[in-house]
XYZ file of N, CA and C in Angstrom:
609
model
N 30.529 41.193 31.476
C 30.411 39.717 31.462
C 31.810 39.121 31.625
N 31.766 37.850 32.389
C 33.078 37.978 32.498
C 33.258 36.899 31.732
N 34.459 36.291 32.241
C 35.463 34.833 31.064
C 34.795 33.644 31.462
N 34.068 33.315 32.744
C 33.107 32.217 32.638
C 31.791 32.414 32.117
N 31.197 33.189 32.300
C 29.880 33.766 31.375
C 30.123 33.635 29.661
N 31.164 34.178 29.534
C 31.429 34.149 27.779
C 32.324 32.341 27.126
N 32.195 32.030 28.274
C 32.680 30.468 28.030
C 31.174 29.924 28.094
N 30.342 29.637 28.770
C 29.226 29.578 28.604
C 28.637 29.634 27.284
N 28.275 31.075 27.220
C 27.565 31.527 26.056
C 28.758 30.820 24.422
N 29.763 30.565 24.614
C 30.888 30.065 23.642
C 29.762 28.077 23.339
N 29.796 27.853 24.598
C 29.687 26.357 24.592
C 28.054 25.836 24.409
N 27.305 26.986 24.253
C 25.828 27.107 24.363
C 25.528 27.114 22.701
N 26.388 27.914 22.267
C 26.109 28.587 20.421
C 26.706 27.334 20.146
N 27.784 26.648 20.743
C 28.255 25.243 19.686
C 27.218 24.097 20.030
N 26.951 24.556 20.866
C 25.713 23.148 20.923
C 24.778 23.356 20.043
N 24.796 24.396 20.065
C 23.441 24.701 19.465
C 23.627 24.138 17.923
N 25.462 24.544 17.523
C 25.577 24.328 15.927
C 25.642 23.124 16.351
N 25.903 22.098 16.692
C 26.358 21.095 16.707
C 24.726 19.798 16.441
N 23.565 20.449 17.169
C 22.410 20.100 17.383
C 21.753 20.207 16.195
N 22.100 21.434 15.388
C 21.357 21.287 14.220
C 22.336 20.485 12.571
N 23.375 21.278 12.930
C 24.050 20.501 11.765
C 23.873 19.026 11.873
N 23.940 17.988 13.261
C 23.130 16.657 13.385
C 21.799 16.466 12.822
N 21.071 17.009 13.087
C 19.580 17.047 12.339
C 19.562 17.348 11.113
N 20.050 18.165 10.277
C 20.621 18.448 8.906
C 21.346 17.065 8.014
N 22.596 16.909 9.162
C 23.036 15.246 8.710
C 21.771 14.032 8.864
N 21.264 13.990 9.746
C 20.433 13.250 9.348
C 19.232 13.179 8.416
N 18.771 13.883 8.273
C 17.512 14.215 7.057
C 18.758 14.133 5.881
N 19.384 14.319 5.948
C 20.066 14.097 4.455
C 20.240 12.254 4.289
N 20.659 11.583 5.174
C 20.628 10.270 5.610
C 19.160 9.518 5.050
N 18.380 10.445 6.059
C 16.629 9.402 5.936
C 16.342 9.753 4.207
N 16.626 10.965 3.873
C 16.267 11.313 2.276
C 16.630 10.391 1.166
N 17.842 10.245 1.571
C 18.932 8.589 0.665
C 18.236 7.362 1.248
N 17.530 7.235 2.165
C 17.164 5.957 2.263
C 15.464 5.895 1.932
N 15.502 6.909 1.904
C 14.512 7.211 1.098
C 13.916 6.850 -0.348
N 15.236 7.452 -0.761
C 15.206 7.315 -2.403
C 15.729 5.415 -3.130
N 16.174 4.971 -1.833
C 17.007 3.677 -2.152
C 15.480 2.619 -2.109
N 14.202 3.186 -1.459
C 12.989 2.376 -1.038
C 11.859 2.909 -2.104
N 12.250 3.781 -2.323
C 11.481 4.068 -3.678
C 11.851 3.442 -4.819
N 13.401 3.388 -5.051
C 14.445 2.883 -6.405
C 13.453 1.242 -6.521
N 13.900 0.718 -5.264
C 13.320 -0.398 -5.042
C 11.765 -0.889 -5.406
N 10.789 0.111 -5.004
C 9.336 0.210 -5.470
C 9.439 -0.176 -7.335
N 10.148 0.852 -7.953
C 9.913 1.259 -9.026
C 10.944 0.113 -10.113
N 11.780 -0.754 -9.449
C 12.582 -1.945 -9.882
C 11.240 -3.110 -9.819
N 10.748 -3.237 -8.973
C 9.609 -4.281 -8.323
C 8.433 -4.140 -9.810
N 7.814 -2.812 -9.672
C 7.299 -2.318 -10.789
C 7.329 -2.715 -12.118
N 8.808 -1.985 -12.578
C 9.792 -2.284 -13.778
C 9.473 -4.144 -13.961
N 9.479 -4.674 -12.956
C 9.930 -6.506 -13.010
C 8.327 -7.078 -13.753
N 7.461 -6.364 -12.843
C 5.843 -6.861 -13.248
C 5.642 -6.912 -14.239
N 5.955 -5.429 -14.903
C 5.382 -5.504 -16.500
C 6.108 -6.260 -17.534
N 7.560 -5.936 -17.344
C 8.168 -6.956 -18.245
C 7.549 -8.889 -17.964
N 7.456 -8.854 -17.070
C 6.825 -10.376 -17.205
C 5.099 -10.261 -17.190
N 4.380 -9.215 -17.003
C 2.891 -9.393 -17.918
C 3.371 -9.315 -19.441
N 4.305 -8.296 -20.338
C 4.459 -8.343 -21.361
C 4.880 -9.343 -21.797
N 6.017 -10.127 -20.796
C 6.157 -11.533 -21.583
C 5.133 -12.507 -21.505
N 4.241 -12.591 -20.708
C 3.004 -13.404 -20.320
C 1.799 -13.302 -21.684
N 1.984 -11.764 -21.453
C 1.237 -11.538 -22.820
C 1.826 -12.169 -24.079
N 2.892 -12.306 -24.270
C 3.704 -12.460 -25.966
C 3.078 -14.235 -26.090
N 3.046 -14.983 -24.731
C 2.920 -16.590 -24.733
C 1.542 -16.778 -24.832
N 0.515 -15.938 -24.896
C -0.769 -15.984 -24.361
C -1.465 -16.409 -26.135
N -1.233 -16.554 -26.662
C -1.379 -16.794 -28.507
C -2.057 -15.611 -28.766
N -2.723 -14.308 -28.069
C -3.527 -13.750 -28.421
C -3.036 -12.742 -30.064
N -1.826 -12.875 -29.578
C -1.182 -11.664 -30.506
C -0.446 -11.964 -31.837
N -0.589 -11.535 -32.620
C 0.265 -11.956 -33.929
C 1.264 -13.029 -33.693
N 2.183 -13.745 -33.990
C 2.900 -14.285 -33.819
C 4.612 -13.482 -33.807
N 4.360 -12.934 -35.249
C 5.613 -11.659 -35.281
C 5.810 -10.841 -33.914
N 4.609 -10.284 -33.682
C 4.155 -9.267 -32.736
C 4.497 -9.766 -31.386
N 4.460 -11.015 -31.415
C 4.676 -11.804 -30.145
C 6.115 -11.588 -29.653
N 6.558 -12.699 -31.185
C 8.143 -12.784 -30.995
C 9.196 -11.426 -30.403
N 8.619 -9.931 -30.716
C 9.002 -9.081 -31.189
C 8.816 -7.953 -29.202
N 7.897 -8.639 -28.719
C 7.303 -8.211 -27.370
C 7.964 -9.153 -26.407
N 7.880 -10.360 -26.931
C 8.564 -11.671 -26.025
C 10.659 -11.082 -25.741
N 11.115 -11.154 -26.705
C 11.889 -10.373 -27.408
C 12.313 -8.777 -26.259
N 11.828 -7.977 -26.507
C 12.123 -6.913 -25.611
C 12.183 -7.291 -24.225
N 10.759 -7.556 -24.043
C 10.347 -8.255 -22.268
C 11.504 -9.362 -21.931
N 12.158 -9.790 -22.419
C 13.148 -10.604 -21.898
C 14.420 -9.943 -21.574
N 14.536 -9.369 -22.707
C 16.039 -8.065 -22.422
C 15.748 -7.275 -21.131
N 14.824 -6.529 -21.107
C 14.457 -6.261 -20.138
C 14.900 -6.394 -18.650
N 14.016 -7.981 -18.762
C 14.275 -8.901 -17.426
C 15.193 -9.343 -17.414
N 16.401 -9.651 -18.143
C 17.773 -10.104 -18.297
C 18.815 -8.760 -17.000
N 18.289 -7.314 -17.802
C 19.551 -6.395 -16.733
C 18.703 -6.349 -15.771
N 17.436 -7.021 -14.977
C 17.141 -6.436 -13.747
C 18.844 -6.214 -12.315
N 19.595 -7.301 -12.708
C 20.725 -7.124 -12.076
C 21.006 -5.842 -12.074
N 21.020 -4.880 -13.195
C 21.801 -3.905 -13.227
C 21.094 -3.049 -12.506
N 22.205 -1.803 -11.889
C 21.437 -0.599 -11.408
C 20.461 0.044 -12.305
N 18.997 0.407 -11.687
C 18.664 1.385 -12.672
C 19.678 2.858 -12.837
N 20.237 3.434 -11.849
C 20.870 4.796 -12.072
C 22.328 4.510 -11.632
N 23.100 4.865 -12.660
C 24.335 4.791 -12.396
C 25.373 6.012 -11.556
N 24.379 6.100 -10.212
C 24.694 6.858 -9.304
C 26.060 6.329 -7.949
N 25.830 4.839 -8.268
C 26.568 4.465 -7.053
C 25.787 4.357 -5.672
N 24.385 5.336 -5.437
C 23.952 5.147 -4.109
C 23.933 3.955 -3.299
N 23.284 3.119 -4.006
C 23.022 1.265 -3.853
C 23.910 0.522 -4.162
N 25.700 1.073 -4.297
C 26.566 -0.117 -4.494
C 27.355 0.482 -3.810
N 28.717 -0.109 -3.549
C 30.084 0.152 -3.061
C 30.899 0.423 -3.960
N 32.270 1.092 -3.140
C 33.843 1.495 -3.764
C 33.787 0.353 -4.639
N 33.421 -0.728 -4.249
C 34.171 -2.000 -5.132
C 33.506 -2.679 -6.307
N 31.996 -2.237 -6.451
C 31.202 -2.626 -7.176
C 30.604 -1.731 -8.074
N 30.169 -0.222 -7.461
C 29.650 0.701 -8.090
C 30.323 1.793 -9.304
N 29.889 2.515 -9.555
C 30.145 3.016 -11.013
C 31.711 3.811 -10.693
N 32.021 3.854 -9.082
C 33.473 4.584 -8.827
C 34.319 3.301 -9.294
N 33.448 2.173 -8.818
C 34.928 1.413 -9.423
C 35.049 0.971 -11.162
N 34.431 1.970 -11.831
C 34.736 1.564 -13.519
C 33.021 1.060 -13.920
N 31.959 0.179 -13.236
C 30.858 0.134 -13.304
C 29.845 0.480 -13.780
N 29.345 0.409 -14.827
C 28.152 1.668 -15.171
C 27.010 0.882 -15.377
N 25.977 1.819 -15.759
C 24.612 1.286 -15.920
C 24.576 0.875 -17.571
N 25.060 -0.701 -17.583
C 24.768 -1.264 -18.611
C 24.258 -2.572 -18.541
N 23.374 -2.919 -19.450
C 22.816 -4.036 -19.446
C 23.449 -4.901 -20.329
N 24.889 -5.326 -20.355
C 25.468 -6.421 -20.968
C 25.538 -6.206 -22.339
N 24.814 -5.683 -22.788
C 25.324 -5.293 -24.224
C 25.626 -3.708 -24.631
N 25.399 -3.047 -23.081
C 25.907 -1.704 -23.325
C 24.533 -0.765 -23.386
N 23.709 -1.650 -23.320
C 22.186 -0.403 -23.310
C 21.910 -0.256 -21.798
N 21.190 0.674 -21.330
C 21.070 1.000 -20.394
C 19.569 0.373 -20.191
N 19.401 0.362 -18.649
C 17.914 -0.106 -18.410
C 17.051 1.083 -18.782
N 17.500 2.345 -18.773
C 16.472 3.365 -19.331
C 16.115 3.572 -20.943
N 17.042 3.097 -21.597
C 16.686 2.230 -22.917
C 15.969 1.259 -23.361
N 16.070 0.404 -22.412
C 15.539 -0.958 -22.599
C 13.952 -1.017 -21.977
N 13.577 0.014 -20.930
C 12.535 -0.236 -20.613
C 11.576 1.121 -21.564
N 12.601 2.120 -22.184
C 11.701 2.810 -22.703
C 11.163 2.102 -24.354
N 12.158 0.888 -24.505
C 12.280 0.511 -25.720
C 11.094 -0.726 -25.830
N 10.757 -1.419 -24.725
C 9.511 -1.914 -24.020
C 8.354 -1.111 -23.955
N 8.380 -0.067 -23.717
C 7.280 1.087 -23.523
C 6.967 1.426 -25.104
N 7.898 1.316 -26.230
C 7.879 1.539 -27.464
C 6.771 1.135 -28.144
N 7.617 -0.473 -27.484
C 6.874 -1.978 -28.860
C 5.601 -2.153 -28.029
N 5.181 -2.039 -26.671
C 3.963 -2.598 -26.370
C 2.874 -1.405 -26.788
N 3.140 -0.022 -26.841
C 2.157 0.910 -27.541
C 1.916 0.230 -28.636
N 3.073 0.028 -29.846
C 3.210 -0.098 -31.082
C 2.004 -1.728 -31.070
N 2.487 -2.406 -30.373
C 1.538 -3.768 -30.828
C 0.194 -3.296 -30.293
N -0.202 -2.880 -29.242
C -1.367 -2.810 -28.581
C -1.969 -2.197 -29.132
N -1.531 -0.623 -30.057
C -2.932 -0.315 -31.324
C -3.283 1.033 -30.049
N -4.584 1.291 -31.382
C -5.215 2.242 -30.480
C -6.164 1.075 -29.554
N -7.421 2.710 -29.518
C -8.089 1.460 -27.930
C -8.930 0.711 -28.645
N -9.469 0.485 -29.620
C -10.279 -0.602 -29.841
C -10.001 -1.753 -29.995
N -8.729 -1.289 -30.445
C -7.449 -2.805 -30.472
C -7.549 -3.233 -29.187
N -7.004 -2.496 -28.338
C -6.555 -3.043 -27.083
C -7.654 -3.432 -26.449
N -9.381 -3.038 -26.743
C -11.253 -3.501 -26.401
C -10.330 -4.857 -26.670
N -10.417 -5.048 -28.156
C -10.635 -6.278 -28.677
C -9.738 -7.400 -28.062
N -8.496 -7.011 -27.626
C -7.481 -7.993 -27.246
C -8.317 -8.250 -25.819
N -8.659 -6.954 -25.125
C -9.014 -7.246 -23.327
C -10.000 -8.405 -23.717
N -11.026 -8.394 -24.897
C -12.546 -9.520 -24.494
C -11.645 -10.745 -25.050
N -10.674 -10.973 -25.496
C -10.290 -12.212 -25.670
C -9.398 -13.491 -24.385
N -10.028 -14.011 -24.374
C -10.056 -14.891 -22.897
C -8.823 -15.410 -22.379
N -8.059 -15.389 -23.541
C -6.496 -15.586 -23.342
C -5.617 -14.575 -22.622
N -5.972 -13.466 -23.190
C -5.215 -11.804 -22.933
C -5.977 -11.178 -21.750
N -7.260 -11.501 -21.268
C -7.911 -10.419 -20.652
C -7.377 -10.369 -19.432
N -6.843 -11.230 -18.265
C -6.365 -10.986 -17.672
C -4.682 -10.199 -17.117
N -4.104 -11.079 -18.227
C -2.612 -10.514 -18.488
C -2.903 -9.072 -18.941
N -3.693 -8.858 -19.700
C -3.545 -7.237 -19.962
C -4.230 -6.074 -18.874
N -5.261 -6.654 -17.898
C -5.207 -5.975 -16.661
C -3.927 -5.457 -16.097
N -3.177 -7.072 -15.799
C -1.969 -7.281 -14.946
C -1.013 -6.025 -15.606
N -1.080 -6.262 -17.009
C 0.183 -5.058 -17.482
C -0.292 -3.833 -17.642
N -1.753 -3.212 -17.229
C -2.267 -1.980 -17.315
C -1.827 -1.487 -15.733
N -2.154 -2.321 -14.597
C -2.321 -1.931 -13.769
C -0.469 -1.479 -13.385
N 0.488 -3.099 -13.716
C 1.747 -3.101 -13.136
C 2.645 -1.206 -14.098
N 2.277 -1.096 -15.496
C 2.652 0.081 -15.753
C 2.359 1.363 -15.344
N 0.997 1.363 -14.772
C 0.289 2.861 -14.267
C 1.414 2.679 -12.955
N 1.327 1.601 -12.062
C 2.318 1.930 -11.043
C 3.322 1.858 -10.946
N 4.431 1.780 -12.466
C 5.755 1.958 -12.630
C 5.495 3.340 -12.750
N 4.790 4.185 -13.360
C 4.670 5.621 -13.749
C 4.501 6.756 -12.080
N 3.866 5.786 -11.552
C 3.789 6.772 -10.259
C 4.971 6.732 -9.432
N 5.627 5.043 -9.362
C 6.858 5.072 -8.734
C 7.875 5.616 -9.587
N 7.755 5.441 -10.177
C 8.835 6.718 -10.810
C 8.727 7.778 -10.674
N 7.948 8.661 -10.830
C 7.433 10.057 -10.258
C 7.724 10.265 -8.495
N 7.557 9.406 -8.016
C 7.605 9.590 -6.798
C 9.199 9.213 -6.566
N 10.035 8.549 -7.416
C 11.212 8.036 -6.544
C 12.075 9.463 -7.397
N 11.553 9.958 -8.533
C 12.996 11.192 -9.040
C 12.009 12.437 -7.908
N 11.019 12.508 -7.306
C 10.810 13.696 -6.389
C 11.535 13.568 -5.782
N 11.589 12.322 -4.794
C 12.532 12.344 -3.655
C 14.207 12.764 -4.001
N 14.690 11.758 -4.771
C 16.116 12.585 -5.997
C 16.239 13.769 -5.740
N 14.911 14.904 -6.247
C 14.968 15.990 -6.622
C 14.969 16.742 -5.193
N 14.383 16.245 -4.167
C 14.598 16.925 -2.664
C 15.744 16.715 -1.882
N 16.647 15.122 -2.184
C 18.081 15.402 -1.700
C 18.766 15.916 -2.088
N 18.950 16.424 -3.687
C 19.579 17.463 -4.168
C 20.008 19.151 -4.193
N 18.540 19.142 -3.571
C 17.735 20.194 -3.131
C 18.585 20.775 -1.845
N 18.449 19.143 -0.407
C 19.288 19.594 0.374
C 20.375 19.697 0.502
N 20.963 18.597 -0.810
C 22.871 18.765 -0.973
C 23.066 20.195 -1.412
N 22.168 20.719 -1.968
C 23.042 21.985 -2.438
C 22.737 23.044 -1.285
N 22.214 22.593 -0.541
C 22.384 23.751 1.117
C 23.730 24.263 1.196
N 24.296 25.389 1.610
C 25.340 25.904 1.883
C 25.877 24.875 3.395
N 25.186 24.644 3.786
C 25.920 24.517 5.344
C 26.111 22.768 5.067
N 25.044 22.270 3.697
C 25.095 20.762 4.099
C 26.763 20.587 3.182
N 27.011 20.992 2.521
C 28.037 21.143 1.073
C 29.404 21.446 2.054
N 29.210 22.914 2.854
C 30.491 22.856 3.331
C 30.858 22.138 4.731
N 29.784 21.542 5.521
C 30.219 20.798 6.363
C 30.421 19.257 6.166
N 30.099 19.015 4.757
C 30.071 17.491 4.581
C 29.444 16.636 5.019
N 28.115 17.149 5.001
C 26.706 16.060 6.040
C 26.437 14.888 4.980
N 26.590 14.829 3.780
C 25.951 14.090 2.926
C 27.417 12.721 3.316
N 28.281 13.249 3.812
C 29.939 12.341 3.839
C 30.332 11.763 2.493
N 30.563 10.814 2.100
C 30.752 10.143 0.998
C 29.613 9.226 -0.097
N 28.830 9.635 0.190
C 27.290 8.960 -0.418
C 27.614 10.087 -1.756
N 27.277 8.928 -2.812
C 27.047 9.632 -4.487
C 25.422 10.602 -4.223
N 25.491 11.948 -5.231
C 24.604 12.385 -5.551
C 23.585 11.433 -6.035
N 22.528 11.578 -5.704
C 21.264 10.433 -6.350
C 21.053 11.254 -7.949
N 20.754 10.188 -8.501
C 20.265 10.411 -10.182
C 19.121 10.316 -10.196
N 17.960 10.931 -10.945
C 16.602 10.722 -11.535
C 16.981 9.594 -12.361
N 15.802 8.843 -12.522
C 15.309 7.518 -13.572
C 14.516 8.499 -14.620
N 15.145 8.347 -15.908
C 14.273 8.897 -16.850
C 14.390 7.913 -17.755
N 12.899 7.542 -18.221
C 12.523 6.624 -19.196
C 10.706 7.270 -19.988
N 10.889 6.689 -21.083
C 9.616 6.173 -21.467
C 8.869 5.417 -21.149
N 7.539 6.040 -20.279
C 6.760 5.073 -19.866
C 5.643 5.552 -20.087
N 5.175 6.215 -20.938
C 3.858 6.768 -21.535
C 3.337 5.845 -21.640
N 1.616 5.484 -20.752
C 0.659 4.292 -21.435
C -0.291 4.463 -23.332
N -0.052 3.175 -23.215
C -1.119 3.371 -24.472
C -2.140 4.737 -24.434
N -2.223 5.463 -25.230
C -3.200 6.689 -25.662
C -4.403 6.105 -26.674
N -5.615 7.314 -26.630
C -7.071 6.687 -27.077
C -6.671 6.619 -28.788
């Protein structure tokens, strides 16, 4: 074979790397934007219930204490929606995100995975078992708002599940040998899982 044949076959194998390590960079790309449209799902989510729970606290159905005490969380809550849920940096910049000093705090230093598991706490705690929660649904004040916050929490629970899978599959591909040492991911933060308490009311 001679020196143009093996120039060939030289410029054939780099295409070839060149073709896939692109496709590699990109699925690592669509995976992060991925996870940034899920983050988003599961913020949207997060927003519903805190305002059925506050809807609920105004609705007179509930103790008054019990109210104050639900009204109370559900507002903290909705106060850090500003904040990142994961103090990953994916969804901010050098200048804003957790590289520049930034973290996931909600103004008084709790995190939104605190605050919404601490929401997930008090609305078990007021809502009772289920006959409680029979009795609150037939009351004409609550019955709708407590749909609204059955339904908006079952689908914080799935978007969450679904947005730390995706997490768990770019991680998956960051730790590829070829994605790590060629630098396909470039300067994008590792994505973080959302872990919270969001167990629904039990029988």
């Amino acid at each position: 074979m001679g020196l143009t044949e093996w120039v060939l076959v030289a410029v054939a194998v780099l295409a070839v790397v060149l073709v896939v390590l692109w496709r590699q960079a990109v699925r690592v790309d669509r995976l992060h934007r991925t996870v940034l449209r899920s983050r988003a799902t599961l913020e949207a989510q997060l927003a519903r219930r805190a305002a059925a729970a506050t809807e609920l606290a105004a609705s007179g159905a509930l103790d008054p204490a019990e109210a104050m005490v639900v009204a109370d969380v559900a507002l903290r809550a909705s106060d850090a929606a500003p904040v990142d849920l994961v103090p990953d940096g994916l969804a901010g910049s050098p200048e804003t995100g957790p590289l520049a000093g930034v973290d996931d705090s909600a103004g008084d230093g709790t995190s939104r995975a605190l605050l919404e598991s601490e929401l997930s706490r008090t609305l078990r705690a007021v809502l009772g078992a289920r006959a409680e929660r029979d009795e609150l649904a037939a009351d004409p004040r609550a019955a709708a708002v407590m749909t609204q916050l059955h339904q908006s929490w079952y689908r914080l629970q799935l978007a969450r599940r679904f947005h730390n899978s995706h997490v768990e599959q770019v991680r998956r591909l960051r730790a590829d040998p070829l994605v790590r040492v060629f630098h396909l991911a470039g300067r994008a933060p590792l994505p973080e899982p959302f872990d919270m308490d969001d167990e629904l009311p039990g029988d």
